XYZ file of C-alpha atoms in Angstrom:
739
model
C 19.080 13.234 21.263
C 17.809 11.913 24.581
C 14.955 13.311 26.650
C 13.995 12.052 30.125
C 10.982 12.956 32.178
C 7.502 12.224 33.425
C 4.334 12.269 31.298
C 2.197 15.072 32.722
C -0.645 14.913 30.214
C -1.936 12.875 27.266
C -3.227 15.201 24.557
C -4.175 12.468 22.068
C -3.674 8.726 21.744
C -4.829 6.566 18.825
C -6.152 3.375 20.398
C -5.514 1.371 17.227
C -1.870 2.171 16.439
C -0.930 4.010 19.691
C 0.204 7.197 17.942
C 0.428 9.625 20.851
C 0.717 13.338 21.460
C 1.667 14.081 25.080
C 3.333 16.546 27.397
C 6.450 15.482 29.276
C 8.320 17.344 32.010
C 11.948 17.536 30.891
C 13.903 17.012 34.141
C 17.231 18.290 32.829
C 15.868 21.622 31.579
C 13.009 21.868 34.099
C 10.366 22.604 31.452
C 7.560 20.802 29.668
C 7.811 19.648 26.053
C 5.318 18.244 23.542
C 6.241 14.763 22.324
C 4.802 12.850 19.367
C 5.268 9.259 18.228
C 4.069 5.676 18.586
C 3.926 5.156 22.362
C 1.768 2.158 23.330
C 0.731 1.563 26.950
C 1.753 5.086 27.977
C -0.316 6.805 30.652
C -0.057 9.981 32.684
C 2.619 9.669 35.383
C 4.914 7.328 33.429
C 8.668 8.002 33.545
C 10.230 7.709 30.076
C 13.611 7.862 28.376
C 13.055 9.046 24.803
C 15.386 8.982 21.804
C 14.506 11.318 18.939
C 14.830 14.890 17.812
C 13.031 18.218 17.920
C 11.036 19.222 14.838
C 9.062 22.336 13.970
C 5.419 21.623 13.093
C 3.859 24.289 10.863
C 0.685 24.386 12.987
C 1.704 23.184 16.452
C 5.235 24.522 16.700
C 8.152 22.799 18.450
C 7.690 19.055 19.116
C 9.968 16.196 20.125
C 9.536 13.405 17.571
C 10.133 10.035 19.273
C 12.052 7.305 17.441
C 12.443 4.856 20.338
C 11.604 4.960 24.005
C 12.048 3.098 27.249
C 9.759 3.079 30.260
C 11.640 3.726 33.502
C 10.845 2.764 37.049
C 9.595 5.933 38.846
C 12.610 7.678 40.372
C 10.935 9.586 43.229
C 8.191 8.767 45.714
C 5.972 11.459 44.195
C 6.476 9.960 40.747
C 5.798 6.462 42.078
C 2.603 7.612 43.749
C 1.443 9.236 40.535
C 2.252 6.115 38.503
C 0.452 3.741 40.866
C -2.606 5.994 40.978
C -2.980 6.700 37.254
C -5.397 3.797 36.678
C -2.865 1.422 35.128
C -2.611 -0.920 38.107
C -5.825 -2.813 38.718
C -7.340 -2.134 42.145
C -5.305 1.014 42.849
C -6.710 4.532 42.648
C -5.087 7.780 43.698
C -6.061 7.510 47.372
C -4.870 3.912 47.663
C -1.611 4.780 45.874
C -0.977 7.577 48.361
C -1.541 5.216 51.323
C 0.792 2.555 49.855
C 3.660 4.972 49.165
C 3.296 6.711 52.542
C 3.415 3.323 54.295
C 6.265 1.616 52.442
C 8.209 4.547 50.957
C 11.366 3.330 49.107
C 10.341 -0.303 49.687
C 7.057 0.130 47.786
C 8.063 -1.597 44.541
C 9.727 -4.500 46.369
C 6.633 -4.970 48.548
C 4.241 -4.973 45.580
C 6.354 -7.396 43.532
C 7.691 -9.759 46.195
C 5.709 -9.375 49.433
C 2.148 -8.414 48.452
C 0.794 -9.786 51.735
C 2.303 -6.694 53.424
C -0.198 -4.543 51.532
C -2.979 -5.942 53.744
C -1.623 -3.726 56.550
C -3.345 -0.867 54.732
C -6.987 -0.501 55.620
C -9.266 -1.627 52.794
C -6.766 -3.950 51.081
C -7.672 -7.607 51.486
C -5.342 -10.467 50.624
C -7.241 -11.046 47.399
C -6.902 -7.392 46.447
C -3.202 -7.357 47.411
C -2.511 -10.309 45.125
C -4.478 -8.623 42.339
C -2.401 -5.422 42.725
C 0.828 -7.430 42.626
C -0.284 -9.430 39.576
C -1.311 -6.296 37.684
C 1.927 -4.459 38.520
C 4.108 -7.384 37.417
C 2.039 -7.933 34.262
C 2.556 -4.349 33.108
C 6.298 -4.531 33.609
C 6.498 -7.889 31.845
C 4.601 -6.395 28.914
C 7.218 -3.662 28.742
C 9.970 -6.234 28.450
C 8.087 -7.831 25.559
C 7.458 -4.429 23.951
C 11.169 -3.702 23.908
C 11.945 -7.137 22.499
C 9.370 -6.932 19.685
C 10.406 -3.405 18.712
C 13.926 -4.649 17.986
C 12.391 -6.618 15.131
C 10.111 -3.872 13.858
C 6.950 -5.436 15.263
C 4.221 -3.203 16.664
C 3.931 -3.086 20.421
C 0.178 -3.615 20.099
C 1.018 -7.322 19.852
C 2.789 -7.368 23.227
C -0.408 -7.728 25.290
C -1.612 -10.652 23.147
C 1.738 -12.365 23.507
C 1.708 -11.892 27.292
C -1.885 -13.153 27.590
C -0.907 -16.381 25.846
C 2.568 -17.076 27.255
C 2.855 -14.995 30.428
C 6.301 -14.367 31.901
C 7.897 -16.891 29.495
C 6.871 -14.861 26.435
C 10.319 -13.816 25.229
C 11.706 -17.341 25.577
C 8.739 -18.715 23.624
C 9.201 -16.157 20.823
C 12.943 -16.790 20.596
C 12.262 -20.507 20.372
C 9.681 -19.969 17.606
C 8.929 -16.446 16.326
C 6.322 -17.923 13.994
C 3.915 -18.358 16.902
C 3.136 -14.647 16.356
C 1.238 -15.610 13.182
C -1.228 -17.564 15.338
C -1.528 -14.855 17.990
C -2.339 -11.841 15.851
C -4.095 -11.952 12.516
C -2.829 -8.536 11.479
C 0.936 -8.994 11.847
C 3.304 -8.631 8.883
C 4.547 -12.113 8.037
C 7.672 -10.814 6.329
C 8.741 -9.056 9.536
C 8.214 -12.209 11.588
C 10.078 -14.249 9.001
C 12.992 -11.803 9.052
C 13.062 -12.003 12.858
C 13.260 -15.791 12.728
C 15.986 -15.844 10.072
C 17.973 -13.253 12.055
C 17.715 -15.528 15.095
C 19.242 -18.376 13.082
C 16.274 -20.319 11.698
C 16.941 -22.245 8.475
C 14.860 -21.468 5.374
C 13.468 -25.002 5.301
C 12.736 -25.204 9.038
C 9.485 -27.069 9.677
C 8.145 -24.254 11.879
C 8.772 -21.709 9.113
C 6.977 -23.702 6.433
C 3.990 -24.515 8.678
C 3.578 -20.872 9.597
C 3.745 -19.863 5.923
C 0.949 -22.303 5.092
C -1.270 -21.012 7.920
C -0.479 -17.412 7.008
C -1.581 -18.075 3.421
C -4.871 -19.569 4.643
C -5.453 -16.529 6.859
C -4.782 -14.169 3.948
C -7.532 -15.657 1.764
C -10.122 -14.875 4.436
C -9.530 -11.133 3.931
C -11.125 -11.584 0.499
C -14.100 -13.445 1.931
C -12.922 -16.980 1.141
C -13.221 -19.859 3.597
C -10.889 -22.261 1.804
C -8.604 -22.566 -1.196
C -7.546 -25.198 -3.726
C -4.559 -27.217 -2.528
C -2.551 -26.588 -5.688
C -3.002 -22.814 -5.382
C -1.982 -22.910 -1.716
C 1.230 -24.752 -2.535
C 2.085 -22.264 -5.292
C 1.521 -19.261 -2.985
C 3.687 -20.714 -0.186
C 6.387 -21.631 -2.709
C 6.591 -17.976 -3.825
C 6.381 -16.697 -0.239
C 9.113 -18.871 1.309
C 11.314 -20.033 -1.576
C 11.362 -23.672 -0.440
C 10.664 -26.810 -2.459
C 7.162 -28.025 -3.280
C 8.034 -31.360 -1.679
C 8.860 -29.665 1.649
C 5.592 -27.721 1.507
C 3.586 -30.888 0.805
C 5.206 -32.648 3.781
C 4.245 -29.830 6.174
C 0.692 -29.709 4.813
C 0.430 -33.406 5.677
C 1.794 -32.695 9.189
C -0.661 -29.820 9.745
C -3.508 -32.063 8.617
C -2.349 -34.813 10.985
C -2.254 -32.366 13.924
C -5.779 -31.119 13.133
C -4.741 -27.528 12.390
C -5.974 -27.674 8.798
C -8.559 -29.778 6.979
C -8.289 -31.050 3.390
C -11.589 -31.921 1.748
C -12.095 -33.788 -1.516
C -15.298 -32.836 -3.318
C -17.118 -34.004 -6.395
C -15.302 -31.398 -8.493
C -12.123 -33.521 -8.109
C -10.367 -30.601 -6.416
C -8.847 -30.767 -2.931
C -9.927 -27.820 -0.763
C -7.864 -26.674 2.230
C -9.334 -24.986 5.326
C -8.057 -23.668 8.600
C -9.710 -25.935 11.147
C -11.924 -23.173 12.634
C -13.444 -22.291 9.262
C -14.182 -25.914 8.430
C -15.855 -26.506 11.795
C -17.929 -23.337 11.427
C -19.290 -24.388 8.029
C -20.085 -27.842 9.402
C -21.889 -26.385 12.387
C -23.973 -23.993 10.255
C -25.073 -26.834 7.993
C -25.841 -29.219 10.855
C -27.650 -26.666 12.998
C -29.839 -25.119 10.310
C -31.037 -28.530 9.157
C -31.693 -29.557 12.758
C -33.740 -26.389 13.339
C -35.672 -26.880 10.128
C -36.439 -30.566 10.660
C -37.620 -30.188 14.266
C -41.294 -30.498 15.117
C -43.225 -27.455 13.885
C -44.553 -26.283 17.236
C -45.696 -22.888 15.948
C -47.894 -24.221 13.111
C -51.150 -22.286 12.647
C -54.195 -24.189 11.431
C -56.554 -22.571 8.937
C -53.838 -20.173 7.796
C -55.945 -18.943 4.854
C -58.564 -17.574 7.238
C -55.902 -15.834 9.311
C -54.414 -14.214 6.211
C -57.834 -12.971 5.133
C -58.209 -11.311 8.546
C -54.838 -9.591 8.084
C -55.898 -8.301 4.666
C -59.193 -7.004 6.028
C -57.582 -5.416 9.103
C -54.867 -3.657 7.089
C -57.052 -2.945 4.046
C -54.542 -4.567 1.718
C -54.529 -7.345 -0.861
C -51.612 -9.715 -0.426
C -50.026 -10.915 -3.671
C -49.776 -14.574 -4.616
C -46.046 -14.520 -3.751
C -46.651 -12.863 -0.394
C -49.279 -15.466 0.513
C -46.849 -18.176 -0.614
C -44.177 -16.682 1.650
C -46.484 -16.509 4.676
C -47.645 -20.087 4.139
C -44.005 -21.181 3.832
C -43.193 -19.525 7.153
C -46.124 -21.356 8.727
C -45.139 -24.694 7.215
C -41.390 -24.559 7.909
C -39.187 -23.765 10.881
C -36.597 -22.021 8.690
C -37.590 -19.891 5.703
C -35.642 -17.570 3.413
C -37.378 -14.611 1.788
C -35.311 -12.823 -0.850
C -36.010 -10.098 -3.371
C -35.081 -6.635 -4.518
C -36.637 -3.280 -3.577
C -40.376 -2.835 -4.025
C -41.129 -6.569 -4.082
C -43.027 -6.638 -0.789
C -40.541 -7.941 1.803
C -41.589 -5.380 4.422
C -45.292 -6.228 4.038
C -44.437 -9.894 4.612
C -42.443 -9.092 7.760
C -45.283 -6.951 9.157
C -47.807 -9.701 8.348
C -45.652 -12.330 10.097
C -45.545 -10.142 13.200
C -49.299 -9.596 13.132
C -50.022 -13.261 12.463
C -47.984 -14.660 15.348
C -48.558 -11.917 17.907
C -52.268 -12.734 17.694
C -51.324 -16.257 18.768
C -49.377 -14.945 21.765
C -45.953 -15.665 20.297
C -42.896 -13.558 21.102
C -41.345 -11.941 18.013
C -37.649 -11.012 17.827
C -36.471 -8.623 15.110
C -32.802 -8.156 14.298
C -30.358 -6.979 11.627
C -26.565 -6.954 11.242
C -26.025 -3.188 11.650
C -27.397 -0.378 13.799
C -28.900 1.513 10.859
C -30.464 -1.633 9.388
C -32.013 -2.399 12.789
C -33.253 1.179 13.061
C -34.840 0.974 9.608
C -36.497 -2.314 10.568
C -37.926 -0.620 13.669
C -39.263 2.272 11.582
C -40.928 0.074 8.941
C -42.525 -2.397 11.377
C -43.218 -0.233 14.416
C -41.549 -2.917 16.561
C -38.180 -2.716 18.299
C -35.309 -4.346 16.407
C -31.762 -4.840 17.688
C -28.409 -5.550 16.104
C -27.338 -9.180 15.975
C -24.295 -8.381 18.105
C -26.509 -6.915 20.816
C -29.066 -9.737 20.554
C -26.401 -12.428 20.779
C -24.302 -10.609 23.401
C -21.066 -11.105 21.487
C -19.646 -7.590 21.496
C -16.841 -8.189 23.950
C -15.231 -11.018 21.974
C -12.121 -9.996 20.043
C -13.444 -9.946 16.480
C -9.896 -10.089 15.090
C -9.583 -13.623 16.458
C -12.986 -14.727 15.169
C -11.533 -17.298 12.835
C -10.086 -19.165 15.835
C -12.689 -19.036 18.573
C -16.162 -18.445 17.148
C -16.646 -22.033 15.997
C -16.468 -23.051 19.677
C -19.076 -20.519 20.843
C -22.084 -22.231 22.450
C -24.597 -19.410 21.984
C -26.638 -17.072 24.189
C -30.214 -18.453 24.015
C -32.694 -16.114 22.308
C -35.937 -15.803 24.237
C -38.294 -15.730 21.270
C -40.709 -17.882 19.301
C -40.283 -16.195 15.928
C -36.891 -14.723 14.990
C -36.801 -12.484 11.901
C -33.397 -11.336 10.624
C -33.220 -8.686 7.891
C -30.308 -7.791 5.561
C -28.921 -11.334 5.809
C -26.645 -10.797 2.792
C -24.435 -8.843 5.226
C -24.112 -11.747 7.686
C -20.812 -13.644 7.525
C -20.258 -17.287 8.429
C -19.212 -16.692 12.037
C -22.149 -14.420 12.849
C -24.555 -16.918 11.253
C -23.045 -19.693 13.362
C -23.573 -17.589 16.494
C -27.179 -16.979 15.525
C -28.048 -20.595 14.783
C -26.481 -21.839 18.018
C -28.560 -19.316 19.975
C -31.977 -20.374 18.661
C -33.995 -22.917 20.599
C -35.103 -26.003 18.691
C -38.764 -25.379 17.905
C -38.428 -21.640 17.274
C -39.046 -20.306 13.787
C -36.283 -18.486 11.904
C -37.044 -16.197 8.962
C -34.036 -14.927 7.016
C -34.785 -11.893 4.846
C -32.361 -10.328 2.395
C -31.402 -9.308 -1.095
C -28.901 -11.839 -2.381
C -27.841 -9.504 -5.217
C -26.385 -6.883 -2.877
C -22.758 -6.722 -1.771
C -21.400 -9.725 0.112
C -20.605 -9.661 3.810
C -17.380 -7.989 4.917
C -16.400 -11.144 6.794
C -15.772 -14.534 5.163
C -18.425 -16.712 3.555
C -21.416 -16.183 1.272
C -23.999 -17.590 3.649
C -27.284 -16.356 2.152
C -26.221 -17.245 -1.398
C -25.034 -20.718 -0.354
C -28.202 -21.446 1.616
C -30.401 -20.467 -1.332
C -28.370 -22.358 -3.939
C -28.317 -25.521 -1.826
C -32.131 -25.678 -2.151
C -32.262 -27.334 1.280
C -34.004 -24.389 2.945
C -37.408 -23.282 1.675
C -36.818 -20.054 -0.228
C -39.370 -17.609 -1.592
C -37.961 -15.369 -4.317
C -39.913 -12.152 -4.788
C -39.410 -10.867 -8.328
C -42.516 -8.826 -9.055
C -42.402 -5.075 -8.436
C -45.609 -3.810 -6.853
C -47.611 -1.297 -8.849
C -46.969 1.521 -6.384
C -43.257 0.753 -6.294
C -43.149 0.572 -10.099
C -43.881 4.306 -10.215
C -40.407 4.857 -8.755
C -37.619 5.011 -11.297
C -35.219 4.257 -8.433
C -36.794 0.834 -7.993
C -37.334 0.161 -11.697
C -33.742 1.054 -12.563
C -32.383 -0.978 -9.650
C -34.076 -4.039 -11.131
C -32.881 -3.144 -14.631
C -29.286 -2.905 -13.435
C -29.650 -6.209 -11.610
C -30.830 -7.793 -14.865
C -27.886 -6.373 -16.802
C -29.917 -3.650 -18.530
C -29.108 0.039 -18.753
C -31.263 2.312 -16.656
C -33.646 4.939 -17.922
C -32.855 8.491 -16.961
C -32.635 12.051 -18.206
C -29.155 13.260 -19.029
C -29.414 16.357 -16.896
C -31.372 17.350 -13.787
C -34.663 19.008 -14.604
C -35.608 21.068 -11.579
C -39.219 21.257 -12.747
C -39.607 17.489 -12.976
C -41.127 15.205 -10.333
C -38.784 12.373 -11.251
C -36.964 10.542 -8.452
C -33.986 9.336 -10.546
C -31.438 11.425 -12.447
C -28.216 10.554 -14.248
C -25.750 13.375 -14.822
C -23.233 12.247 -17.454
C -19.845 13.616 -16.531
C -16.347 12.136 -16.723
C -14.229 15.054 -15.487
C -13.562 14.565 -11.762
C -13.328 18.279 -10.949
C -16.688 18.853 -12.646
C -18.226 15.896 -10.787
C -17.008 17.438 -7.530
C -18.507 20.780 -8.574
C -21.871 19.105 -9.283
C -21.844 17.400 -5.866
C -21.072 20.639 -4.025
C -23.760 22.503 -5.985
C -26.400 19.863 -5.222
C -25.492 19.778 -1.534
C -25.459 23.524 -0.940
C -28.899 24.772 -1.939
C -29.739 23.335 -5.353
C -31.682 20.415 -3.894
C -33.189 22.620 -1.201
C -34.839 24.642 -3.968
C -35.763 21.486 -5.872
C -37.465 19.546 -3.111
C -36.828 21.303 0.199
C -34.058 18.822 0.929
C -31.513 19.821 3.580
C -28.130 18.161 3.697
C -27.916 17.130 7.345
C -31.489 15.814 7.520
C -31.911 14.263 4.067
C -28.880 13.956 1.800
C -26.122 11.344 1.705
C -23.200 11.335 -0.744
C -21.961 7.856 -1.734
C -18.790 6.834 -3.559
C -17.179 3.464 -4.379
C -13.761 4.449 -3.040
C -11.919 6.008 -0.100
C -9.060 7.418 -2.173
C -8.694 10.146 -4.764
C -10.518 13.405 -5.405
C -13.888 11.613 -5.313
C -12.984 9.284 -2.443
C -14.481 9.720 1.025
C -11.439 11.464 2.509
C -11.327 14.291 -0.042
C -15.106 14.557 -0.426
C -15.592 14.915 3.320
C -13.026 17.686 3.430
C -14.698 19.640 0.599
C -18.232 19.020 1.872
C -17.336 20.077 5.415
C -15.878 23.299 4.057
C -19.010 23.941 1.968
C -21.693 22.890 4.467
C -20.111 23.531 7.862
C -17.205 25.961 7.379
C -14.971 27.297 10.124
C -16.745 29.781 12.355
C -15.388 31.523 15.441
C -18.695 30.774 17.157
C -18.242 27.003 16.640
C -15.807 24.982 18.738
C -13.573 22.536 16.920
C -10.965 19.875 17.646
C -8.068 19.041 15.322
C -7.023 15.409 15.039
C -4.072 15.076 12.695
C -5.214 16.363 9.304
C -8.906 16.155 10.293
C -10.886 18.837 12.100
C -14.061 17.941 13.994
C -16.434 20.886 14.355
C -19.799 21.505 16.021
C -22.429 20.755 13.378
C -20.354 18.062 11.605
C -21.998 14.903 10.335
C -20.090 11.842 11.610
C -20.265 8.054 11.525
C -19.265 5.532 14.178
C -16.800 3.175 12.459
C -16.432 0.422 15.075
C -18.645 -1.248 17.644
C -18.386 0.320 21.109
C -20.529 -1.646 23.545
C -19.501 0.311 26.627
C -20.031 3.974 25.774
C -22.771 5.549 27.892
C -25.637 7.444 26.236
C -28.816 9.270 27.208
C -31.992 9.922 25.243
C -34.289 12.824 26.034
C -37.903 12.885 24.893
C -41.213 11.817 26.352
C -39.169 9.841 28.855
C -35.517 9.959 29.851
C -33.640 6.828 28.777
C -30.071 5.703 29.384
C -28.019 2.849 28.031
C -24.682 1.767 26.617
C -23.470 1.012 23.124
C -22.951 2.826 19.828
C -22.367 0.624 16.812
C -20.491 0.546 13.532
C -22.392 2.507 10.865
C -24.464 4.725 13.169
C -24.614 8.327 11.975
C -24.896 11.429 14.133
C -24.097 15.112 14.484
C -21.573 16.829 16.751
C -23.572 19.156 19.000
C -20.861 20.328 21.432
C -17.082 20.279 21.905
C -15.811 20.805 25.448
C -12.148 21.781 25.092
C -11.336 22.058 28.851
C -12.777 18.596 29.559
C -11.446 17.118 26.291
C -14.776 15.699 25.131
C -17.185 15.844 22.178
C -20.971 15.472 22.463
C -22.704 13.645 19.600
C -26.426 13.228 18.951
C -27.166 10.188 16.810
C -30.029 9.770 14.358
C -32.058 7.785 16.886
C -31.758 10.763 19.293
C -29.368 9.145 21.763
C -26.629 11.490 22.971
C -23.124 10.293 23.899
C -19.923 11.999 25.069
C -16.614 10.960 23.491
C -13.296 11.761 25.096
C -10.687 13.151 22.699
C -8.815 9.865 23.091
C -11.834 8.044 21.602
C -12.153 10.092 18.412
C -10.579 7.351 16.283
C -13.981 5.650 16.576
C -15.648 8.289 14.403
C -15.100 9.852 11.000
C -16.895 12.447 8.905
C -19.901 11.082 7.026
C -20.832 13.839 4.600
C -19.655 11.183 2.127
C -19.388 7.437 2.852
C -18.498 4.407 0.765
C -21.298 2.338 -0.740
C -20.040 -0.572 1.369
C -20.516 1.488 4.551
C -24.027 2.499 3.451
C -25.231 -1.081 3.048
C -28.211 -1.737 5.289
C -29.119 1.974 5.411
C -31.627 4.150 3.563
C -31.524 7.897 2.961
C -34.143 10.281 1.601
C -31.712 11.555 -1.035
C -28.617 9.800 -2.370
C -26.028 11.510 -4.557
C -23.827 8.738 -5.913
C -20.655 9.676 -7.778
C -18.997 7.023 -9.918
C -15.405 8.002 -10.791
C -13.108 5.832 -12.835
C -11.567 3.327 -10.448
C -10.167 -0.184 -10.230
C -12.438 -2.739 -11.991
C -12.797 -4.673 -8.736
C -14.629 -1.627 -7.283
C -16.842 -1.013 -10.309
C -19.171 -3.985 -10.160
C -22.847 -4.482 -10.862
C -23.733 -5.400 -7.298
C -21.949 -2.285 -5.983
C -24.000 -0.070 -8.327
C -27.174 -1.974 -7.433
C -26.491 -1.635 -3.704
C -25.878 2.116 -4.061
C -29.089 2.649 -6.036
C -31.181 0.821 -3.442
C -30.005 3.119 -0.623
C -32.256 5.967 -1.893
C -35.850 6.371 -0.705
C -37.100 9.542 -2.412
C -34.451 10.837 -4.810
C -31.339 9.391 -6.452
C -28.777 11.317 -8.486
C -25.940 9.415 -10.155
C -22.984 11.391 -11.504
C -20.396 9.695 -13.681
C -19.253 8.760 -17.161
C -21.710 6.829 -19.323
C -19.037 4.293 -20.273
C -18.189 3.686 -16.591
C -21.834 2.978 -15.770
C -22.079 0.625 -18.764
C -18.955 -1.174 -17.553
C -20.396 -1.585 -14.052
C -23.676 -3.007 -15.334
C -21.810 -5.616 -17.375
C -19.169 -6.297 -14.710
C -20.913 -9.093 -12.848
C -18.850 -9.537 -9.707
C -16.460 -12.305 -10.665
C -14.931 -12.576 -7.199
C -16.726 -15.808 -6.418
C -15.991 -16.757 -2.842
C -14.518 -20.161 -2.143
C -16.837 -21.753 0.403
C -18.139 -25.226 1.195
C -21.472 -24.510 2.877
C -23.537 -25.230 -0.244
C -21.612 -28.491 -0.752
C -22.196 -29.461 2.876
C -25.956 -28.913 2.581
C -26.481 -30.723 -0.732
């Protein structure tokens, strides 16, 4: 059935996929209705024609479920005024919209589109502003034309804005001429849908444009698994299966793409031919060139009589530096670029603190940074000096990360004002972020890269730290000795045992009278594992060591799915730790309920959100970053907002429309926990796909615990993980380029 009317309120809108819950005023029946569906670019005041049907939701009652929709030009002056003033049109607020409609009445749309100079008759609108209003108005209507066109082919309307940005008012003509251009515009599109669109429009199976796009699509796909390149023969086989065209036709288009500079084919000493998208190849080249240039520059920060300076540090701090630590500090002094790698308890933090002390005495400016917010926070806590995220340091937050593979190799860098730059948790840094960093460092500055190469690889493509170390071109100090104090911790000892392929030492069951910091509960039944987790989180550990869930405990799991995945665990843990209470406000979002007192995690970088921090002094700022954990302290239903206090005490308000940026964090994946530390870690290891059950995943999970670690899982699964050395070797060329 059809429903027409004006949007009078947005209840919820997912900014990623545009799933929307809204209220519309049904003109025919003169009543409001709740509508649900995928409605991109919809704002309050829009006039819509909807096709769908009414359904009965078991919780929310009668709703109109939208199948397709069309945006209509506002039909009345009141509706037009509301549309112009809803914030969609750049440069027009409610007051300005009222003035425009009152002045031009039925001619308003014609004036804005065709005679924008007339808008200058309204006080406060300059010619520049009038042109801006006209441009913005036309752009939004052009996007709607593209939205309608793409939806005919089953493509998400979230691609419409990208298409318009690239091709402007000629977008539909460009797409009809070559639908495969959508592969280049959006990394996340479904190739099969684009291919079907093209074939429906009359493209031949062996069309050159089709085969080229299939080749580029294949090269994009490998980057999701961390690879930078692939073997030519494998690429040809994949495209052959994808498109069903001859190998000869594929080879011809590979040659054409190489000739046009869109891909690069590299022959190496291994006799294989490696194929790159041009941006990935350039990025690897730039990393190799820049890091060598930094390292080989004149050592302007060299300290004479370093032994005497180190003795002063030992005396001042009442410590005795180990032979390896002294070697590391001398290496930093001798070289412009130094890598320091090692597992937990091997003295990396002492080295960082000594570097700071050593160079601050010489009046040098020290910059500390890490890839994630929690890693930066931990660096601040262990050194007593402020550390920032790399994204914040390099001022790269506003760049569309989805398009990183195309534009980051051309980034020129934001110069870092520092003499000594120390970056921790470098194993998490992908190739593009490393390229940013290196381009931002002045020649003559010192760069110290610190990390544990045995932890999980970066989410993005490349294996930068591993490649740099294996190239042997950058001075690397490997810390392999566990300090005596650290050796008292079974967490640290067993982490190193796992990393060496040995089984860890533990008691089979928790002994509440023991002072141990490491326990292994052998259990294979998933329901019983869940029961153990809930028991430990709801009082058992409080009695054992005065550990409270919100302040101290973090549950980790390898997977998002299943009974012991994050989704289910968070549901059970919320019910056990923060159950429904009439005194606590809550907000439902689909199947998830956010409640005052909930533990949450930010799951994407938001550089614009405003926050305040109350303490000895009142601070304000912007930015909450992926991986930061906090607690919901208030939910304001009338104003549609949630107040969250993060672990570093900053407080931010989230509108209901922004709640897709957070998720419950009673349980998080081991991948999400990388770079963080928690007083107590409860790590469950259910049976899962072999690709999830790897040694470095287990090792990374173990090293997240500071005071107490409890692992719950089947003995045979743990044995499998210890022996399952991650075989997913990433195809990269950085090591080759440096050697």
